[in-house]
Short mmCIF file of C-alpha atoms in Angstrom, two decimals:
data_model
loop_
_atom_site.label_atom_id
_atom_site.label_comp_id
_atom_site.label_asym_id
_atom_site.label_seq_id
_atom_site.Cartn_x
_atom_site.Cartn_y
_atom_site.Cartn_z
CA ASP A 1 -12.12 22.50 5.63
CA GLU A 2 -9.80 25.38 4.71
CA LYS A 3 -12.79 27.36 3.33
CA GLY A 4 -14.77 27.06 6.57
CA ARG A 5 -17.30 24.54 5.20
CA ILE A 6 -18.55 21.69 7.34
CA LEU A 7 -17.88 18.39 5.58
CA THR A 8 -20.30 15.61 6.36
CA GLY A 9 -20.35 12.97 3.62
CA LEU A 10 -17.74 10.64 2.19
CA GLU A 11 -17.96 12.44 -1.15
CA ASP A 12 -16.66 15.60 0.53
CA TYR A 13 -13.33 13.88 1.17
CA ILE A 14 -12.82 12.09 -2.15
CA GLN A 15 -10.70 13.91 -4.71
CA HIS A 16 -11.21 13.01 -8.35
CA THR A 17 -8.10 12.97 -10.53
CA GLU A 18 -7.42 13.50 -14.21
CA VAL A 19 -6.76 9.75 -14.49
CA ALA A 20 -9.92 7.85 -15.43
CA ASN A 21 -11.31 5.74 -12.56
CA LEU A 22 -8.72 6.97 -10.06
CA ASP A 23 -9.82 8.89 -6.99
CA ILE A 24 -7.80 9.68 -3.89
CA MET A 25 -8.51 10.52 -0.30
CA SER A 26 -5.65 12.26 1.46
CA SER A 27 -4.94 11.77 5.13
CA GLY A 28 -5.50 15.38 6.12
CA ASN A 29 -4.14 16.81 9.34
CA ILE A 30 -2.31 14.43 11.67
CA PRO A 31 -4.35 13.95 14.85
CA PRO A 32 -2.66 13.59 18.24
CA ASN A 33 -3.78 9.94 18.46
CA PRO A 34 -3.75 8.34 14.97
CA SER A 35 -3.33 4.75 16.19
CA GLU A 36 -6.32 5.08 18.50
CA LEU A 37 -8.48 6.33 15.62
CA LEU A 38 -7.62 3.32 13.46
CA VAL A 39 -9.23 0.89 15.91
CA LEU A 40 -12.52 2.77 16.10
CA PRO A 41 -15.61 1.18 14.49
CA GLN A 42 -15.82 4.22 12.20
CA MET A 43 -12.56 3.17 10.49
CA ALA A 44 -13.93 -0.27 9.66
CA GLU A 45 -17.15 1.39 8.49
CA LEU A 46 -15.18 3.79 6.26
CA LEU A 47 -13.32 0.89 4.67
CA MET A 48 -16.59 -0.96 4.04
CA ASP A 49 -18.09 2.14 2.42
CA LEU A 50 -15.04 2.54 0.19
CA LYS A 51 -15.08 -1.16 -0.78
CA GLU A 52 -18.70 -0.83 -1.87
CA ARG A 53 -17.87 2.20 -3.99
CA TYR A 54 -14.55 1.07 -5.55
CA ASP A 55 -13.08 -2.09 -7.09
CA PHE A 56 -9.79 -1.57 -5.22
CA VAL A 57 -8.94 0.46 -2.14
CA ILE A 58 -5.21 0.98 -1.59
CA ILE A 59 -4.00 2.44 1.68
CA ASP A 60 -0.48 3.84 1.78
CA GLY A 61 0.40 3.07 5.37
CA THR A 62 3.23 4.13 7.61
CA PRO A 63 6.54 2.22 7.73
CA CYS A 64 5.96 -0.86 9.89
CA GLY A 65 9.22 -0.48 11.78
CA LEU A 66 8.48 3.03 13.02
CA VAL A 67 4.92 3.06 14.36
CA THR A 68 2.13 0.54 14.86
CA ASP A 69 -0.41 2.15 12.49
CA SER A 70 0.26 -0.23 9.60
CA LEU A 71 0.04 -3.25 11.89
CA ILE A 72 -3.33 -2.06 13.14
CA LEU A 73 -4.51 -1.54 9.56
CA SER A 74 -3.24 -4.98 8.51
CA ARG A 75 -5.88 -6.52 10.79
CA ILE A 76 -8.81 -4.80 9.08
CA VAL A 77 -7.81 -4.79 5.40
CA ASP A 78 -8.13 -7.71 2.99
CA SER A 79 -4.39 -8.03 2.38
CA VAL A 80 -1.06 -6.28 2.76
CA THR A 81 1.68 -5.65 0.21
CA ILE A 82 5.05 -4.92 1.78
CA ILE A 83 7.35 -2.43 0.06
CA ALA A 84 11.08 -3.01 0.56
CA SER A 85 13.96 -0.87 -0.71
CA CYS A 86 16.75 -2.67 -2.55
CA LYS A 87 20.05 -2.52 -0.66
CA GLU A 88 18.37 -0.54 2.15
CA THR A 89 15.86 -2.87 3.78
CA LYS A 90 17.65 -5.41 5.95
CA LYS A 91 16.54 -9.03 5.66
CA LYS A 92 16.03 -9.34 9.43
CA ASP A 93 13.82 -6.21 9.43
CA LEU A 94 11.73 -7.61 6.56
CA GLN A 95 11.37 -10.91 8.43
CA ARG A 96 10.32 -9.08 11.61
CA VAL A 97 7.70 -7.02 9.76
CA THR A 98 6.36 -10.16 8.07
CA GLU A 99 6.11 -11.98 11.41
CA ASN A 100 4.43 -8.99 13.09
CA ILE A 101 1.80 -8.73 10.36
CA LYS A 102 1.08 -12.46 10.56
CA ASN A 103 0.96 -12.33 14.39
CA VAL A 104 -1.86 -9.76 14.33
CA GLY A 105 -3.83 -11.74 11.76
CA GLY A 106 -2.83 -9.83 8.64
CA LYS A 107 -2.65 -11.56 5.26
CA ILE A 108 0.43 -10.76 3.20
CA LEU A 109 -0.25 -10.61 -0.53
CA GLY A 110 3.40 -10.12 -1.51
CA VAL A 111 6.47 -7.94 -1.45
CA ILE A 112 7.48 -5.21 -3.89
CA LEU A 113 11.19 -4.50 -4.18
CA ASN A 114 11.78 -0.92 -5.25
CA LYS A 115 14.82 1.27 -5.92
CA ALA A 116 16.57 -1.61 -7.72
CA GLU A 117 19.04 -0.48 -10.35
CA MET A 118 18.98 -2.50 -13.52
CA SER A 119 20.46 -1.77 -16.89
CA SER A 120 18.16 -2.12 -19.88
CA ARG A 121 20.56 -4.67 -21.41
CA LYS A 122 20.40 -6.91 -18.34
CA TYR A 123 16.62 -6.41 -18.15
CA GLU A 124 16.21 -7.59 -21.74
CA LYS A 125 18.24 -10.72 -21.08
CA THR A 126 16.36 -11.69 -17.95
CA TYR A 127 12.79 -10.67 -18.64
CA TYR A 128 11.71 -10.35 -22.24
CA TYR A 129 10.51 -13.21 -24.39
CA GLY A 130 13.31 -14.55 -26.51
CA SER A 131 15.86 -14.01 -23.76
CA THR A 132 19.15 -15.90 -23.96
CA SER A 133 17.97 -18.37 -21.33
CA SER A 134 14.98 -19.48 -23.43
CA LYS A 135 16.48 -19.87 -26.89
CA SER A 136 14.97 -22.70 -28.85
CA GLY A 137 17.13 -25.79 -29.02
CA SER A 138 18.78 -25.22 -25.65
CA LYS A 139 18.24 -27.71 -22.86
#
């Protein structure tokens, strides 16, 4: 590490946060061959160790359209959640990513659409209980 210590155990890489029950493990330095490292048995072993220790393990992967790292990971994780940017992600690109994940045996849990602008007034009408579309007496 930066202090010259030799790190050997998983606990050496886990960073505890101020948020209760939330730990992180950063990626560290980028190796010259990240995709090759993801297919090693040690990666699957690391994921198994983390799954035994935590209720949920979330991996923030690379964009699927740029490099193959996330596709490789999609084969060894339980499920994948795709993040798409409103008005930026093209439908054909999202379809291609979905097909690629399925083709390698990945299971897609769902899609999160982020960067969507929504006024609070419109949000109230479309989401909250008692919205205009669910008034009693309307059919």
